Amino acid sequence: ASSYKLDVATDSTFGAFVSGYNNLDVGNVTSNPVSGLTAGTRYFYRVRAANIGGSGPNSNTIAVLTLPAAPAANAASNFSQTSFRANWSAVTSAGAYLLDVATDNGFTSFVSGYNGLEVGTTFSDVTGLAAGSTYYYRVRAVNSSGTSGNSNTITTVTVPPAPVALAGDSVASTGFRARWNTSTGAVSY
């Protein structure tokens, strides 16, 4: 062989070639990068050896599933003092998702059990958290070929704990001053 001809298609019968990959002469090499594809999509390829006498028969067909796209993380929901629900959008070809939850946006301090937690749906309830605290989460999609890049990062805060009411003071005949201790994470009372 003095060169090879490469076909790449979106179907195993090669009725729908990927643009630029129909009988592509790749030269006298035994591999060639294929680019410009769609994430999470199955492709098929085959090759033929060629020389001055012409092209030989097609090789066997190989199927390749591209890595999934990174999911889009969405705002958290179902808040409580010690939990929230992390949400994200579905990704084509994803069989599972990996969820990270951390106490810092650099993801160096993971919440126990939430460093690449495998989840089969597009949400996960994150539990065992501290009330009134800030958390960060991100996800990755997984298919049989591997794992996507990270999603965007969502910042969320758990519900603050109940404040402790203190005895009123400045008592007058027409009023008094109500008092309480601060509550972690509270922005108003």
mmCIF file with all atom_site columns, C-alpha atoms in Angstrom:
data_model
loop_
_atom_site.group_PDB
_atom_site.id
_atom_site.type_symbol
_atom_site.label_atom_id
_atom_site.label_alt_id
_atom_site.label_comp_id
_atom_site.label_asym_id
_atom_site.label_entity_id
_atom_site.label_seq_id
_atom_site.pdbx_PDB_ins_code
_atom_site.Cartn_x
_atom_site.Cartn_y
_atom_site.Cartn_z
_atom_site.occupancy
_atom_site.B_iso_or_equiv
_atom_site.pdbx_formal_charge
_atom_site.auth_seq_id
_atom_site.auth_comp_id
_atom_site.auth_asym_id
_atom_site.auth_atom_id
_atom_site.pdbx_PDB_model_num
ATOM 1   C CA . ALA A 1 1   ? 0.000   0.000  0.000  1.00 0.00 ? 1   ALA A CA 1
ATOM 2   C CA . SER A 1 2   ? 1.213   3.488  -0.818 1.00 0.00 ? 2   SER A CA 1
ATOM 3   C CA . SER A 1 3   ? -1.763  5.268  0.809  1.00 0.00 ? 3   SER A CA 1
ATOM 4   C CA . TYR A 1 4   ? -5.042  4.632  2.627  1.00 0.00 ? 4   TYR A CA 1
ATOM 5   C CA . LYS A 1 5   ? -8.576  5.879  1.959  1.00 0.00 ? 5   LYS A CA 1
ATOM 6   C CA . LEU A 1 6   ? -10.685 6.719  5.015  1.00 0.00 ? 6   LEU A CA 1
ATOM 7   C CA . ASP A 1 7   ? -14.485 6.821  5.262  1.00 0.00 ? 7   ASP A CA 1
ATOM 8   C CA . VAL A 1 8   ? -16.326 8.142  8.339  1.00 0.00 ? 8   VAL A CA 1
ATOM 9   C CA . ALA A 1 9   ? -20.124 8.061  8.586  1.00 0.00 ? 9   ALA A CA 1
ATOM 10  C CA . THR A 1 10  ? -22.962 8.433  11.064 1.00 0.00 ? 10  THR A CA 1
ATOM 11  C CA . ASP A 1 11  ? -24.435 5.071  10.037 1.00 0.00 ? 11  ASP A CA 1
ATOM 12  C CA . SER A 1 12  ? -22.919 1.601  9.710  1.00 0.00 ? 12  SER A CA 1
ATOM 13  C CA . THR A 1 13  ? -23.956 1.305  6.045  1.00 0.00 ? 13  THR A CA 1
ATOM 14  C CA . PHE A 1 14  ? -22.008 4.472  5.161  1.00 0.00 ? 14  PHE A CA 1
ATOM 15  C CA . GLY A 1 15  ? -25.028 6.164  3.652  1.00 0.00 ? 15  GLY A CA 1
ATOM 16  C CA . ALA A 1 16  ? -24.365 9.396  5.566  1.00 0.00 ? 16  ALA A CA 1
ATOM 17  C CA . PHE A 1 17  ? -20.691 10.393 5.350  1.00 0.00 ? 17  PHE A CA 1
ATOM 18  C CA . VAL A 1 18  ? -19.213 12.987 7.659  1.00 0.00 ? 18  VAL A CA 1
ATOM 19  C CA . SER A 1 19  ? -18.247 16.010 5.570  1.00 0.00 ? 19  SER A CA 1
ATOM 20  C CA . GLY A 1 20  ? -14.686 15.639 4.283  1.00 0.00 ? 20  GLY A CA 1
ATOM 21  C CA . TYR A 1 21  ? -14.416 11.949 5.188  1.00 0.00 ? 21  TYR A CA 1
ATOM 22  C CA . ASN A 1 22  ? -15.693 10.170 2.066  1.00 0.00 ? 22  ASN A CA 1
ATOM 23  C CA . ASN A 1 23  ? -12.741 8.360  0.462  1.00 0.00 ? 23  ASN A CA 1
ATOM 24  C CA . LEU A 1 24  ? -10.272 10.744 2.141  1.00 0.00 ? 24  LEU A CA 1
ATOM 25  C CA . ASP A 1 25  ? -6.687  10.006 1.077  1.00 0.00 ? 25  ASP A CA 1
ATOM 26  C CA . VAL A 1 26  ? -4.709  10.139 4.331  1.00 0.00 ? 26  VAL A CA 1
ATOM 27  C CA . GLY A 1 27  ? -1.350  9.127  2.831  1.00 0.00 ? 27  GLY A CA 1
ATOM 28  C CA . ASN A 1 28  ? 0.878   6.248  3.835  1.00 0.00 ? 28  ASN A CA 1
ATOM 29  C CA . VAL A 1 29  ? 0.032   6.277  7.561  1.00 0.00 ? 29  VAL A CA 1
ATOM 30  C CA . THR A 1 30  ? -1.741  3.874  9.891  1.00 0.00 ? 30  THR A CA 1
ATOM 31  C CA . SER A 1 31  ? -3.795  6.417  11.844 1.00 0.00 ? 31  SER A CA 1
ATOM 32  C CA . ASN A 1 32  ? -5.498  9.728  11.202 1.00 0.00 ? 32  ASN A CA 1
ATOM 33  C CA . PRO A 1 33  ? -7.314  12.202 13.490 1.00 0.00 ? 33  PRO A CA 1
ATOM 34  C CA . VAL A 1 34  ? -11.006 12.748 12.756 1.00 0.00 ? 34  VAL A CA 1
ATOM 35  C CA . SER A 1 35  ? -12.340 16.119 13.878 1.00 0.00 ? 35  SER A CA 1
ATOM 36  C CA . GLY A 1 36  ? -15.387 18.361 13.592 1.00 0.00 ? 36  GLY A CA 1
ATOM 37  C CA . LEU A 1 37  ? -17.701 15.759 15.151 1.00 0.00 ? 37  LEU A CA 1
ATOM 38  C CA . THR A 1 38  ? -20.622 16.082 17.542 1.00 0.00 ? 38  THR A CA 1
ATOM 39  C CA . ALA A 1 39  ? -20.250 15.180 21.224 1.00 0.00 ? 39  ALA A CA 1
ATOM 40  C CA . GLY A 1 40  ? -21.988 12.042 22.440 1.00 0.00 ? 40  GLY A CA 1
ATOM 41  C CA . THR A 1 41  ? -22.552 10.689 18.920 1.00 0.00 ? 41  THR A CA 1
ATOM 42  C CA . ARG A 1 42  ? -21.745 7.264  17.445 1.00 0.00 ? 42  ARG A CA 1
ATOM 43  C CA . TYR A 1 43  ? -19.615 7.273  14.286 1.00 0.00 ? 43  TYR A CA 1
ATOM 44  C CA . PHE A 1 44  ? -18.374 4.489  12.033 1.00 0.00 ? 44  PHE A CA 1
ATOM 45  C CA . TYR A 1 45  ? -15.145 4.274  10.068 1.00 0.00 ? 45  TYR A CA 1
ATOM 46  C CA . ARG A 1 46  ? -13.451 1.983  7.567  1.00 0.00 ? 46  ARG A CA 1
ATOM 47  C CA . VAL A 1 47  ? -10.306 2.175  5.438  1.00 0.00 ? 47  VAL A CA 1
ATOM 48  C CA . ARG A 1 48  ? -8.999  0.851  2.127  1.00 0.00 ? 48  ARG A CA 1
ATOM 49  C CA . ALA A 1 49  ? -5.400  0.317  1.090  1.00 0.00 ? 49  ALA A CA 1
ATOM 50  C CA . ALA A 1 50  ? -4.396  1.873  -2.239 1.00 0.00 ? 50  ALA A CA 1
ATOM 51  C CA . ASN A 1 51  ? -1.448  1.764  -4.593 1.00 0.00 ? 51  ASN A CA 1
ATOM 52  C CA . ILE A 1 52  ? -0.759  2.506  -8.245 1.00 0.00 ? 52  ILE A CA 1
ATOM 53  C CA . GLY A 1 53  ? -3.055  -0.366 -9.223 1.00 0.00 ? 53  GLY A CA 1
ATOM 54  C CA . GLY A 1 54  ? -6.066  1.084  -7.376 1.00 0.00 ? 54  GLY A CA 1
ATOM 55  C CA . SER A 1 55  ? -7.908  0.696  -4.061 1.00 0.00 ? 55  SER A CA 1
ATOM 56  C CA . GLY A 1 56  ? -8.443  -2.591 -2.289 1.00 0.00 ? 56  GLY A CA 1
ATOM 57  C CA . PRO A 1 57  ? -11.606 -3.736 -0.507 1.00 0.00 ? 57  PRO A CA 1
ATOM 58  C CA . ASN A 1 58  ? -13.003 -2.046 2.616  1.00 0.00 ? 58  ASN A CA 1
ATOM 59  C CA . SER A 1 59  ? -11.650 -3.018 6.021  1.00 0.00 ? 59  SER A CA 1
ATOM 60  C CA . ASN A 1 60  ? -13.900 -4.112 8.827  1.00 0.00 ? 60  ASN A CA 1
ATOM 61  C CA . THR A 1 61  ? -16.062 -1.316 10.297 1.00 0.00 ? 61  THR A CA 1
ATOM 62  C CA . ILE A 1 62  ? -15.237 0.235  13.666 1.00 0.00 ? 62  ILE A CA 1
ATOM 63  C CA . ALA A 1 63  ? -17.820 2.106  15.768 1.00 0.00 ? 63  ALA A CA 1
ATOM 64  C CA . VAL A 1 64  ? -16.678 4.981  17.974 1.00 0.00 ? 64  VAL A CA 1
ATOM 65  C CA . LEU A 1 65  ? -18.828 6.918  20.446 1.00 0.00 ? 65  LEU A CA 1
ATOM 66  C CA . THR A 1 66  ? -17.502 10.435 21.060 1.00 0.00 ? 66  THR A CA 1
ATOM 67  C CA . LEU A 1 67  ? -17.269 11.700 24.620 1.00 0.00 ? 67  LEU A CA 1
ATOM 68  C CA . PRO A 1 68  ? -20.416 13.377 25.944 1.00 0.00 ? 68  PRO A CA 1
ATOM 69  C CA . ALA A 1 69  ? -20.682 17.142 26.102 1.00 0.00 ? 69  ALA A CA 1
ATOM 70  C CA . ALA A 1 70  ? -20.290 18.776 29.499 1.00 0.00 ? 70  ALA A CA 1
ATOM 71  C CA . PRO A 1 71  ? -23.693 19.126 31.163 1.00 0.00 ? 71  PRO A CA 1
ATOM 72  C CA . ALA A 1 72  ? -25.147 22.497 32.141 1.00 0.00 ? 72  ALA A CA 1
ATOM 73  C CA . ALA A 1 73  ? -25.529 22.735 35.918 1.00 0.00 ? 73  ALA A CA 1
ATOM 74  C CA . ASN A 1 74  ? -28.758 24.460 36.970 1.00 0.00 ? 74  ASN A CA 1
ATOM 75  C CA . ALA A 1 75  ? -29.768 26.263 40.148 1.00 0.00 ? 75  ALA A CA 1
ATOM 76  C CA . ALA A 1 76  ? -30.230 24.187 43.282 1.00 0.00 ? 76  ALA A CA 1
ATOM 77  C CA . SER A 1 77  ? -33.698 23.530 44.746 1.00 0.00 ? 77  SER A CA 1
ATOM 78  C CA . ASN A 1 78  ? -35.419 21.813 47.718 1.00 0.00 ? 78  ASN A CA 1
ATOM 79  C CA . PHE A 1 79  ? -33.355 23.654 50.328 1.00 0.00 ? 79  PHE A CA 1
ATOM 80  C CA . SER A 1 80  ? -33.258 22.740 54.012 1.00 0.00 ? 80  SER A CA 1
ATOM 81  C CA . GLN A 1 81  ? -30.823 23.505 56.828 1.00 0.00 ? 81  GLN A CA 1
ATOM 82  C CA . THR A 1 82  ? -28.717 20.440 56.036 1.00 0.00 ? 82  THR A CA 1
ATOM 83  C CA . SER A 1 83  ? -29.452 19.659 52.369 1.00 0.00 ? 83  SER A CA 1
ATOM 84  C CA . PHE A 1 84  ? -30.284 20.886 48.878 1.00 0.00 ? 84  PHE A CA 1
ATOM 85  C CA . ARG A 1 85  ? -30.988 19.312 45.504 1.00 0.00 ? 85  ARG A CA 1
ATOM 86  C CA . ALA A 1 86  ? -28.295 19.747 42.825 1.00 0.00 ? 86  ALA A CA 1
ATOM 87  C CA . ASN A 1 87  ? -29.792 19.944 39.315 1.00 0.00 ? 87  ASN A CA 1
ATOM 88  C CA . TRP A 1 88  ? -28.395 19.753 35.777 1.00 0.00 ? 88  TRP A CA 1
ATOM 89  C CA . SER A 1 89  ? -29.529 19.227 32.185 1.00 0.00 ? 89  SER A CA 1
ATOM 90  C CA . ALA A 1 90  ? -29.435 15.857 30.430 1.00 0.00 ? 90  ALA A CA 1
ATOM 91  C CA . VAL A 1 91  ? -26.653 15.193 27.916 1.00 0.00 ? 91  VAL A CA 1
ATOM 92  C CA . THR A 1 92  ? -26.897 13.029 24.795 1.00 0.00 ? 92  THR A CA 1
ATOM 93  C CA . SER A 1 93  ? -25.433 9.527  25.299 1.00 0.00 ? 93  SER A CA 1
ATOM 94  C CA . ALA A 1 94  ? -24.737 10.037 29.018 1.00 0.00 ? 94  ALA A CA 1
ATOM 95  C CA . GLY A 1 95  ? -25.266 6.857  31.007 1.00 0.00 ? 95  GLY A CA 1
ATOM 96  C CA . ALA A 1 96  ? -24.407 8.509  34.318 1.00 0.00 ? 96  ALA A CA 1
ATOM 97  C CA . TYR A 1 97  ? -23.181 11.758 35.827 1.00 0.00 ? 97  TYR A CA 1
ATOM 98  C CA . LEU A 1 98  ? -20.402 12.480 38.331 1.00 0.00 ? 98  LEU A CA 1
ATOM 99  C CA . LEU A 1 99  ? -21.259 15.073 40.984 1.00 0.00 ? 99  LEU A CA 1
ATOM 100 C CA . ASP A 1 100 ? -18.738 17.135 42.957 1.00 0.00 ? 100 ASP A CA 1
ATOM 101 C CA . VAL A 1 101 ? -19.780 19.256 45.959 1.00 0.00 ? 101 VAL A CA 1
ATOM 102 C CA . ALA A 1 102 ? -17.235 21.376 47.812 1.00 0.00 ? 102 ALA A CA 1
ATOM 103 C CA . THR A 1 103 ? -16.990 24.148 50.382 1.00 0.00 ? 103 THR A CA 1
ATOM 104 C CA . ASP A 1 104 ? -14.740 26.185 48.044 1.00 0.00 ? 104 ASP A CA 1
ATOM 105 C CA . ASN A 1 105 ? -15.139 27.144 44.386 1.00 0.00 ? 105 ASN A CA 1
ATOM 106 C CA . GLY A 1 106 ? -11.734 25.650 43.543 1.00 0.00 ? 106 GLY A CA 1
ATOM 107 C CA . PHE A 1 107 ? -13.025 22.203 44.590 1.00 0.00 ? 107 PHE A CA 1
ATOM 108 C CA . THR A 1 108 ? -10.122 21.477 46.911 1.00 0.00 ? 108 THR A CA 1
ATOM 109 C CA . SER A 1 109 ? -12.354 20.792 49.961 1.00 0.00 ? 109 SER A CA 1
ATOM 110 C CA . PHE A 1 110 ? -14.954 18.230 48.902 1.00 0.00 ? 110 PHE A CA 1
ATOM 111 C CA . VAL A 1 111 ? -17.973 17.410 51.019 1.00 0.00 ? 111 VAL A CA 1
ATOM 112 C CA . SER A 1 112 ? -17.546 13.808 52.203 1.00 0.00 ? 112 SER A CA 1
ATOM 113 C CA . GLY A 1 113 ? -19.081 11.403 49.675 1.00 0.00 ? 113 GLY A CA 1
ATOM 114 C CA . TYR A 1 114 ? -19.442 14.030 46.930 1.00 0.00 ? 114 TYR A CA 1
ATOM 115 C CA . ASN A 1 115 ? -16.162 13.802 45.033 1.00 0.00 ? 115 ASN A CA 1
ATOM 116 C CA . GLY A 1 116 ? -17.203 12.207 41.739 1.00 0.00 ? 116 GLY A CA 1
ATOM 117 C CA . LEU A 1 117 ? -20.404 10.694 43.155 1.00 0.00 ? 117 LEU A CA 1
ATOM 118 C CA . GLU A 1 118 ? -22.027 8.625  40.372 1.00 0.00 ? 118 GLU A CA 1
ATOM 119 C CA . VAL A 1 119 ? -25.662 9.593  39.775 1.00 0.00 ? 119 VAL A CA 1
ATOM 120 C CA . GLY A 1 120 ? -28.028 8.073  37.211 1.00 0.00 ? 120 GLY A CA 1
ATOM 121 C CA . THR A 1 121 ? -30.462 10.997 36.984 1.00 0.00 ? 121 THR A CA 1
ATOM 122 C CA . THR A 1 122 ? -30.261 14.749 36.330 1.00 0.00 ? 122 THR A CA 1
ATOM 123 C CA . PHE A 1 123 ? -30.470 15.645 40.019 1.00 0.00 ? 123 PHE A CA 1
ATOM 124 C CA . SER A 1 124 ? -29.124 14.544 43.367 1.00 0.00 ? 124 SER A CA 1
ATOM 125 C CA . ASP A 1 125 ? -30.075 15.390 46.928 1.00 0.00 ? 125 ASP A CA 1
ATOM 126 C CA . VAL A 1 126 ? -26.955 16.540 48.778 1.00 0.00 ? 126 VAL A CA 1
ATOM 127 C CA . THR A 1 127 ? -27.261 15.838 52.503 1.00 0.00 ? 127 THR A CA 1
ATOM 128 C CA . GLY A 1 128 ? -25.286 16.072 55.731 1.00 0.00 ? 128 GLY A CA 1
ATOM 129 C CA . LEU A 1 129 ? -24.459 19.749 55.277 1.00 0.00 ? 129 LEU A CA 1
ATOM 130 C CA . ALA A 1 130 ? -24.053 22.614 57.752 1.00 0.00 ? 130 ALA A CA 1
ATOM 131 C CA . ALA A 1 131 ? -26.927 25.081 58.119 1.00 0.00 ? 131 ALA A CA 1
ATOM 132 C CA . GLY A 1 132 ? -26.460 28.527 56.622 1.00 0.00 ? 132 GLY A CA 1
ATOM 133 C CA . SER A 1 133 ? -23.308 27.531 54.748 1.00 0.00 ? 133 SER A CA 1
ATOM 134 C CA . THR A 1 134 ? -22.144 28.123 51.179 1.00 0.00 ? 134 THR A CA 1
ATOM 135 C CA . TYR A 1 135 ? -21.496 25.163 48.884 1.00 0.00 ? 135 TYR A CA 1
ATOM 136 C CA . TYR A 1 136 ? -20.425 24.750 45.260 1.00 0.00 ? 136 TYR A CA 1
ATOM 137 C CA . TYR A 1 137 ? -21.315 21.982 42.839 1.00 0.00 ? 137 TYR A CA 1
ATOM 138 C CA . ARG A 1 138 ? -20.453 20.834 39.330 1.00 0.00 ? 138 ARG A CA 1
ATOM 139 C CA . VAL A 1 139 ? -21.101 17.692 37.266 1.00 0.00 ? 139 VAL A CA 1
ATOM 140 C CA . ARG A 1 140 ? -19.577 15.647 34.443 1.00 0.00 ? 140 ARG A CA 1
ATOM 141 C CA . ALA A 1 141 ? -21.334 13.310 32.006 1.00 0.00 ? 141 ALA A CA 1
ATOM 142 C CA . VAL A 1 142 ? -20.135 9.734  31.447 1.00 0.00 ? 142 VAL A CA 1
ATOM 143 C CA . ASN A 1 143 ? -20.686 7.369  28.526 1.00 0.00 ? 143 ASN A CA 1
ATOM 144 C CA . SER A 1 144 ? -18.950 4.144  27.454 1.00 0.00 ? 144 SER A CA 1
ATOM 145 C CA . SER A 1 145 ? -16.086 6.117  25.890 1.00 0.00 ? 145 SER A CA 1
ATOM 146 C CA . GLY A 1 146 ? -15.244 8.236  28.926 1.00 0.00 ? 146 GLY A CA 1
ATOM 147 C CA . THR A 1 147 ? -16.065 11.384 30.851 1.00 0.00 ? 147 THR A CA 1
ATOM 148 C CA . SER A 1 148 ? -16.882 14.922 29.701 1.00 0.00 ? 148 SER A CA 1
ATOM 149 C CA . GLY A 1 149 ? -15.332 18.077 31.032 1.00 0.00 ? 149 GLY A CA 1
ATOM 150 C CA . ASN A 1 150 ? -16.813 19.825 34.067 1.00 0.00 ? 150 ASN A CA 1
ATOM 151 C CA . SER A 1 151 ? -20.053 21.751 33.905 1.00 0.00 ? 151 SER A CA 1
ATOM 152 C CA . ASN A 1 152 ? -20.330 25.330 35.075 1.00 0.00 ? 152 ASN A CA 1
ATOM 153 C CA . THR A 1 153 ? -20.187 25.785 38.854 1.00 0.00 ? 153 THR A CA 1
ATOM 154 C CA . ILE A 1 154 ? -23.299 26.569 40.893 1.00 0.00 ? 154 ILE A CA 1
ATOM 155 C CA . THR A 1 155 ? -23.029 28.392 44.212 1.00 0.00 ? 155 THR A CA 1
ATOM 156 C CA . THR A 1 156 ? -25.735 27.702 46.776 1.00 0.00 ? 156 THR A CA 1
ATOM 157 C CA . VAL A 1 157 ? -26.416 28.311 50.469 1.00 0.00 ? 157 VAL A CA 1
ATOM 158 C CA . THR A 1 158 ? -28.290 26.042 52.885 1.00 0.00 ? 158 THR A CA 1
ATOM 159 C CA . VAL A 1 159 ? -31.139 27.413 54.998 1.00 0.00 ? 159 VAL A CA 1
ATOM 160 C CA . PRO A 1 160 ? -29.832 29.190 58.110 1.00 0.00 ? 160 PRO A CA 1
ATOM 161 C CA . PRO A 1 161 ? -30.523 27.683 61.541 1.00 0.00 ? 161 PRO A CA 1
ATOM 162 C CA . ALA A 1 162 ? -33.227 29.183 63.728 1.00 0.00 ? 162 ALA A CA 1
ATOM 163 C CA . PRO A 1 163 ? -31.948 32.156 65.722 1.00 0.00 ? 163 PRO A CA 1
ATOM 164 C CA . VAL A 1 164 ? -32.167 32.076 69.504 1.00 0.00 ? 164 VAL A CA 1
ATOM 165 C CA . ALA A 1 165 ? -34.613 34.685 70.849 1.00 0.00 ? 165 ALA A CA 1
ATOM 166 C CA . LEU A 1 166 ? -33.332 36.668 73.828 1.00 0.00 ? 166 LEU A CA 1
ATOM 167 C CA . ALA A 1 167 ? -35.215 38.470 76.538 1.00 0.00 ? 167 ALA A CA 1
ATOM 168 C CA . GLY A 1 168 ? -36.654 41.761 75.350 1.00 0.00 ? 168 GLY A CA 1
ATOM 169 C CA . ASP A 1 169 ? -35.327 44.998 76.753 1.00 0.00 ? 169 ASP A CA 1
ATOM 170 C CA . SER A 1 170 ? -36.032 48.719 76.562 1.00 0.00 ? 170 SER A CA 1
ATOM 171 C CA . VAL A 1 171 ? -39.492 47.925 77.866 1.00 0.00 ? 171 VAL A CA 1
ATOM 172 C CA . ALA A 1 172 ? -41.868 50.899 77.889 1.00 0.00 ? 172 ALA A CA 1
ATOM 173 C CA . SER A 1 173 ? -45.613 51.267 78.327 1.00 0.00 ? 173 SER A CA 1
ATOM 174 C CA . THR A 1 174 ? -46.099 51.227 74.548 1.00 0.00 ? 174 THR A CA 1
ATOM 175 C CA . GLY A 1 175 ? -43.365 48.859 73.327 1.00 0.00 ? 175 GLY A CA 1
ATOM 176 C CA . PHE A 1 176 ? -40.105 47.026 73.847 1.00 0.00 ? 176 PHE A CA 1
ATOM 177 C CA . ARG A 1 177 ? -37.081 45.964 71.828 1.00 0.00 ? 177 ARG A CA 1
ATOM 178 C CA . ALA A 1 178 ? -37.071 42.336 70.575 1.00 0.00 ? 178 ALA A CA 1
ATOM 179 C CA . ARG A 1 179 ? -33.619 40.717 70.494 1.00 0.00 ? 179 ARG A CA 1
ATOM 180 C CA . TRP A 1 180 ? -32.018 37.514 69.168 1.00 0.00 ? 180 TRP A CA 1
ATOM 181 C CA . ASN A 1 181 ? -28.628 35.974 68.399 1.00 0.00 ? 181 ASN A CA 1
ATOM 182 C CA . THR A 1 182 ? -27.280 35.916 64.883 1.00 0.00 ? 182 THR A CA 1
ATOM 183 C CA . SER A 1 183 ? -27.907 32.878 62.739 1.00 0.00 ? 183 SER A CA 1
ATOM 184 C CA . THR A 1 184 ? -25.113 31.518 60.505 1.00 0.00 ? 184 THR A CA 1
ATOM 185 C CA . GLY A 1 185 ? -25.675 32.489 56.895 1.00 0.00 ? 185 GLY A CA 1
ATOM 186 C CA . ALA A 1 186 ? -28.687 34.718 57.538 1.00 0.00 ? 186 ALA A CA 1
ATOM 187 C CA . VAL A 1 187 ? -28.966 37.852 55.390 1.00 0.00 ? 187 VAL A CA 1
ATOM 188 C CA . SER A 1 188 ? -32.109 39.136 57.089 1.00 0.00 ? 188 SER A CA 1
ATOM 189 C CA . TYR A 1 189 ? -34.513 38.354 59.937 1.00 0.00 ? 189 TYR A CA 1
#
